CSV table of C-alpha atoms in Angstrom, one decimal:
chain,number,residue,atom,x,y,z
B,674,ILE,CA,0.1,0.0,-0.3
B,675,GLY,CA,1.2,3.6,-0.4
B,676,LEU,CA,3.0,5.0,2.4
B,677,GLY,CA,2.0,8.9,1.6
B,678,ILE,CA,2.8,12.0,4.2
B,679,PRO,CA,0.7,14.6,2.8
B,680,ALA,CA,2.0,18.4,2.9
B,681,GLU,CA,0.8,20.5,5.9
B,682,PRO,CA,1.1,24.4,6.2
B,683,LEU,CA,3.9,26.0,7.9
B,684,PHE,CA,1.5,28.8,9.3
B,685,ARG,CA,-2.1,29.1,8.9
B,686,SER,CA,-4.4,32.3,9.7
B,687,ARG,CA,-7.9,32.6,8.6
B,688,SER,CA,-7.0,34.5,5.6
B,689,PHE,CA,-3.8,33.0,4.3
B,690,PHE,CA,-1.2,30.1,4.9
B,691,ILE,CA,2.5,29.3,3.7
B,692,GLN,CA,3.1,26.3,2.2
B,693,ALA,CA,6.4,24.5,2.6
B,694,GLN,CA,8.2,22.9,-0.7
B,695,THR,CA,7.8,19.4,-0.6
B,696,PHE,CA,9.7,16.2,-2.0
B,697,HIS,CA,7.5,14.0,-4.0
B,698,THR,CA,8.9,10.1,-4.1
B,699,ILE,CA,7.1,7.3,-5.5
B,700,ILE,CA,9.0,4.0,-4.9
B,701,MET,CA,8.1,0.9,-7.2
B,702,VAL,CA,9.9,-2.2,-5.7
B,703,ASN,CA,8.3,-5.7,-5.1
B,704,LYS,CA,9.8,-6.7,-1.8
B,705,GLU,CA,8.1,-10.1,-2.3
B,706,GLU,CA,9.4,-11.4,-5.7
B,707,PRO,CA,10.1,-14.9,-5.3
B,708,ASN,CA,13.6,-15.9,-5.1
B,709,ARG,CA,14.5,-11.7,-4.8
B,710,GLN,CA,13.0,-11.0,-1.6
B,711,VAL,CA,16.9,-9.6,-0.2
B,712,ASP,CA,17.8,-7.6,-2.9
B,713,ARG,CA,14.6,-5.9,-3.9
B,714,THR,CA,14.0,-5.2,-0.2
B,715,ALA,CA,17.6,-3.7,-0.3
B,716,ASP,CA,16.3,-1.6,-3.1
B,717,TYR,CA,13.3,-0.9,-1.3
B,718,ASN,CA,14.7,0.3,2.0
B,719,ASN,CA,17.8,2.0,0.7
B,720,MET,CA,16.0,4.1,-1.8
B,721,SER,CA,13.4,5.2,0.5
B,722,SER,CA,16.3,6.4,3.2
B,723,PHE,CA,18.3,7.6,0.8
B,724,PHE,CA,15.4,10.1,-0.9
B,725,THR,CA,14.3,10.9,3.0
B,726,LYS,CA,17.9,12.3,3.5
B,727,ILE,CA,17.9,14.2,0.4
B,728,ALA,CA,14.1,16.0,1.4
B,729,GLN,CA,15.8,16.3,4.9
B,730,SER,CA,18.8,18.4,3.9
B,731,LEU,CA,16.7,20.6,1.7
B,732,GLY,CA,14.2,21.2,4.5
B,733,TYR,CA,11.5,19.8,2.4
B,734,LYS,CA,8.3,17.9,3.7
B,735,ASN,CA,8.8,14.4,2.4
B,736,ASN,CA,6.0,13.1,0.8
B,737,MET,CA,6.9,9.5,-0.3
B,738,LEU,CA,4.9,6.8,-1.7
B,739,ARG,CA,6.0,3.2,-1.8
B,740,TYR,CA,4.6,0.3,-3.4
B,741,SER,CA,5.5,-3.4,-3.2
B,742,GLY,CA,3.7,-7.2,-3.0
B,743,GLN,CA,0.3,-6.9,-4.9
B,744,SER,CA,0.3,-3.2,-4.7
B,745,PHE,CA,3.4,-3.6,-7.5
B,746,ARG,CA,1.1,-2.5,-10.1
B,747,ALA,CA,1.1,-0.5,-13.2
B,748,THR,CA,-2.3,0.6,-12.0
B,749,ASN,CA,-1.2,2.1,-8.9
B,750,ALA,CA,1.8,3.6,-10.3
B,751,LEU,CA,-0.4,5.8,-12.3
B,752,GLN,CA,-3.1,6.4,-9.6
B,753,ALA,CA,0.4,7.7,-7.4
B,754,ILE,CA,1.2,9.9,-10.4
B,755,GLU,CA,-2.1,11.7,-10.4
B,756,SER,CA,-2.6,11.7,-6.4
B,757,LEU,CA,0.1,14.1,-6.2
B,758,ASN,CA,-0.5,17.6,-5.5
B,759,VAL,CA,3.0,19.2,-6.4
B,760,GLY,CA,3.4,23.1,-6.0
B,761,LEU,CA,5.5,25.6,-7.7
B,762,ASN,CA,9.2,24.2,-7.5
B,763,ASP,CA,8.7,21.0,-5.5
B,764,ILE,CA,11.0,18.0,-6.3
B,765,VAL,CA,9.0,14.5,-7.8
B,766,VAL,CA,11.3,11.7,-8.0
B,767,PHE,CA,9.4,8.1,-9.4
B,768,TYR,CA,12.2,4.7,-8.8
B,769,TYR,CA,11.4,1.8,-10.1
B,770,SER,CA,13.3,-1.3,-9.4
B,771,GLY,CA,12.4,-4.5,-11.0
B,772,HIS,CA,12.3,-6.7,-14.0
B,773,GLY,CA,12.9,-4.9,-17.2
B,774,ALA,CA,12.6,-5.5,-20.8
B,775,ASN,CA,12.5,-4.0,-24.3
B,776,TRP,CA,10.3,-4.8,-27.4
B,777,ASP,CA,9.3,-2.5,-29.4
B,778,ASP,CA,11.3,0.7,-30.9
B,779,ASP,CA,12.0,2.6,-28.2
B,780,GLU,CA,15.2,2.6,-26.7
B,781,TRP,CA,14.0,2.9,-22.6
B,782,PRO,CA,12.4,0.0,-21.2
B,783,HIS,CA,9.8,-1.1,-20.3
B,784,MET,CA,8.9,-2.2,-16.5
B,785,ALA,CA,7.4,-5.4,-15.4
B,786,PHE,CA,4.8,-4.7,-13.0
B,787,LEU,CA,2.3,-7.7,-12.0
B,788,ASP,CA,-0.5,-6.6,-14.2
B,789,ARG,CA,1.4,-5.5,-17.3
B,790,GLN,CA,4.9,-4.4,-18.5
B,791,TYR,CA,4.5,-0.5,-18.9
B,792,GLY,CA,7.0,2.0,-20.4
B,793,GLU,CA,9.4,3.9,-18.7
B,794,THR,CA,8.9,6.7,-21.6
B,795,THR,CA,5.3,6.5,-20.9
B,796,ILE,CA,5.3,7.7,-17.3
B,797,TYR,CA,8.5,10.1,-18.0
B,798,ASN,CA,5.8,11.8,-20.4
B,799,LYS,CA,3.3,11.7,-18.0
B,800,LEU,CA,5.4,12.9,-15.2
B,801,ARG,CA,6.5,15.8,-17.6
B,802,GLU,CA,3.2,17.0,-18.5
B,803,LYS,CA,1.2,16.7,-15.0
B,804,PHE,CA,3.9,18.2,-13.3
B,805,GLY,CA,5.3,21.1,-15.6
B,806,ASN,CA,5.5,23.4,-12.5
B,807,ALA,CA,7.9,20.9,-10.5
B,808,LYS,CA,11.4,22.2,-10.0
B,809,LEU,CA,13.1,18.6,-11.0
B,810,ILE,CA,11.6,15.3,-12.1
B,811,LEU,CA,13.4,12.2,-12.0
B,812,CYS,CA,12.3,9.4,-13.5
B,813,ILE,CA,14.3,6.4,-12.8
B,814,SER,CA,13.8,3.0,-14.2
B,815,ASP,CA,16.4,0.6,-12.2
B,816,CYS,CA,16.1,-2.5,-14.3
B,817,CYS,CA,17.0,-4.6,-17.2
B,818,ASN,CA,16.5,-3.3,-20.6
B,819,MET,CA,16.6,-7.1,-21.3
B,820,ASP,CA,16.9,-9.3,-18.2
B,821,SER,CA,18.8,-9.5,-15.1
B,822,GLU,CA,21.3,-11.3,-13.2
B,823,GLY,CA,23.6,-10.9,-9.7
B,824,ALA,CA,27.2,-9.3,-9.4
B,825,ARG,CA,28.8,-8.5,-5.7
B,826,ARG,CA,29.6,-4.9,-4.4
B,827,GLU,CA,30.2,-3.7,-1.2
B,828,LYS,CA,27.4,-2.7,1.5
B,829,ARG,CA,27.4,1.4,1.7
B,830,THR,CA,25.3,3.7,4.0
B,831,TYR,CA,24.9,7.2,3.9
B,832,SER,CA,24.3,10.2,6.8
B,833,GLY,CA,23.1,13.1,6.2
B,834,PHE,CA,23.9,15.6,3.2
B,835,ASP,CA,24.9,19.1,3.6
B,836,PRO,CA,22.0,21.1,3.2
B,837,THR,CA,23.8,23.8,0.8
B,838,LEU,CA,24.9,21.6,-1.6
B,839,THR,CA,21.9,19.6,-1.6
B,840,LYS,CA,20.3,22.6,-2.3
B,841,LYS,CA,22.6,23.4,-5.6
B,842,LEU,CA,22.2,20.0,-6.8
B,843,PHE,CA,18.1,19.9,-6.5
B,844,THR,CA,17.1,23.7,-7.2
B,845,ASP,CA,19.6,25.8,-7.5
B,846,PHE,CA,19.2,25.9,-11.2
B,847,GLU,CA,17.3,28.7,-13.9
B,848,GLY,CA,13.9,27.2,-14.8
B,849,HIS,CA,12.7,23.7,-14.5
B,850,ARG,CA,14.3,20.6,-15.4
B,851,SER,CA,13.4,16.8,-16.1
B,852,TYR,CA,15.3,13.8,-16.5
B,853,GLU,CA,14.7,10.3,-17.7
B,854,ILE,CA,17.0,7.6,-16.4
B,855,SER,CA,17.3,3.6,-17.0
B,856,ALA,CA,20.2,1.5,-15.7
B,857,SER,CA,21.0,0.1,-19.2
B,858,ILE,CA,20.7,1.2,-22.5
B,859,ARG,CA,18.8,-1.2,-25.0
B,860,GLY,CA,20.2,-5.0,-25.6
B,861,GLN,CA,21.6,-4.9,-21.7
B,862,TYR,CA,21.3,-6.9,-18.8
B,863,SER,CA,20.9,-5.1,-15.4
B,864,TYR,CA,23.1,-6.4,-12.7
B,865,SER,CA,21.9,-7.0,-8.9
B,866,ASN,CA,23.9,-8.0,-5.6
B,867,ARG,CA,21.5,-10.7,-4.3
B,868,GLN,CA,22.2,-9.2,-0.4
B,869,TYR,CA,22.7,-5.0,-1.6
B,870,GLY,CA,20.1,-4.8,-4.4
B,871,ALA,CA,20.8,-3.2,-8.0
B,872,LEU,CA,24.6,-2.1,-9.1
B,873,PHE,CA,23.0,1.0,-10.8
B,874,GLY,CA,21.3,2.1,-7.5
B,875,ILE,CA,24.4,1.8,-5.5
B,876,ALA,CA,26.2,3.9,-8.1
B,877,LEU,CA,23.6,6.2,-8.2
B,878,ARG,CA,23.8,6.8,-4.1
B,879,GLU,CA,27.7,7.0,-4.4
B,880,ALA,CA,27.4,9.7,-7.5
B,881,VAL,CA,24.9,11.9,-5.6
B,882,SER,CA,26.8,11.6,-2.1
B,883,SER,CA,29.8,12.1,-4.1
B,884,ALA,CA,28.6,15.3,-5.5
B,885,LEU,CA,27.7,16.4,-2.1
B,886,THR,CA,30.9,16.3,-0.4
B,887,GLY,CA,31.9,19.5,-1.3
B,888,LYS,CA,34.9,18.1,-3.5
B,889,THR,CA,33.3,19.6,-6.6
B,890,GLN,CA,30.3,21.6,-7.6
B,891,PRO,CA,27.1,19.8,-7.4
B,892,ASN,CA,25.3,19.2,-11.3
B,893,TRP,CA,23.3,16.5,-12.8
B,894,VAL,CA,25.9,16.1,-15.4
B,895,TYR,CA,28.6,15.2,-13.3
B,896,VAL,CA,25.9,12.9,-11.2
B,897,LEU,CA,24.9,10.9,-14.0
B,898,GLU,CA,28.0,10.5,-15.8
B,899,LYS,CA,29.7,9.3,-12.4
B,900,ALA,CA,26.5,6.9,-11.8
B,901,LYS,CA,27.3,5.8,-15.3
B,902,SER,CA,31.1,5.2,-14.7
B,903,LEU,CA,30.7,3.4,-11.8
B,904,THR,CA,27.8,1.2,-13.3
B,905,LEU,CA,30.6,0.2,-16.1
B,906,GLU,CA,33.2,-0.5,-13.6
B,907,LEU,CA,31.0,-2.2,-11.3
B,908,THR,CA,29.9,-4.5,-14.0
B,909,ASP,CA,32.9,-4.9,-16.3
B,910,GLN,CA,31.8,-2.8,-18.8
B,911,GLU,CA,28.6,-4.7,-19.4
B,912,GLN,CA,26.3,-2.7,-18.3
B,913,MET,CA,26.0,1.0,-19.4
B,914,PRO,CA,23.3,3.6,-17.7
B,915,GLN,CA,21.6,6.1,-20.1
B,916,PHE,CA,19.7,9.2,-19.5
B,917,LYS,CA,18.4,12.5,-20.9
B,918,MET,CA,17.2,16.1,-19.9
B,919,ASN,CA,14.8,18.5,-20.6
B,920,ARG,CA,14.5,21.9,-19.3
B,921,TRP,CA,11.4,24.4,-19.8
């Protein structure tokens, strides 16, 4: 079931109220998938914790919707998108971890929900169409563009992030942006560690964390290129993530 936390006003009077910025996250990970409970649960927990820390660092309200088990369905993903009340310059993240495939002319994967396969591009376009007032949109499909296997990687934990650097990465840019991100290009597997979860998810968290250490000026080109290089390194050059950016 979804675990949403609705945004609440910081101050209310009879005539007006001030609304806090909100970090909206939709997490779709089936922890109960047969023979994959451990790594899927790792993805579910790690990404939930990671984006919660980002929201806290930004000082944003944290509106997180999570779907697993029998709620791991495309219909619920679409209902979650429709349910979001995204204010001006809020942030929206859609994260999927599970099986994926590619069987049409689209270079981006299809996500294998329990009820149907659903293209990442379709989800991405819905997010952009519905949330044009968002400051940043991230649509992440952490899945194969073919199928999935296992690999090994050390577990990493992340503490709080520097608020100033977090704001520079997530909000300190002109206009509005959205990124479509998938863990592999068409025709590739997406590898996962049986204990710690998807290797791309590990690489992405590592890249964001690196950008928020103060060693470099945070920006999404750096983050996504670093996530790509780390994923290639972890998979012996067999898996290369892809991304594209839109701005308005």
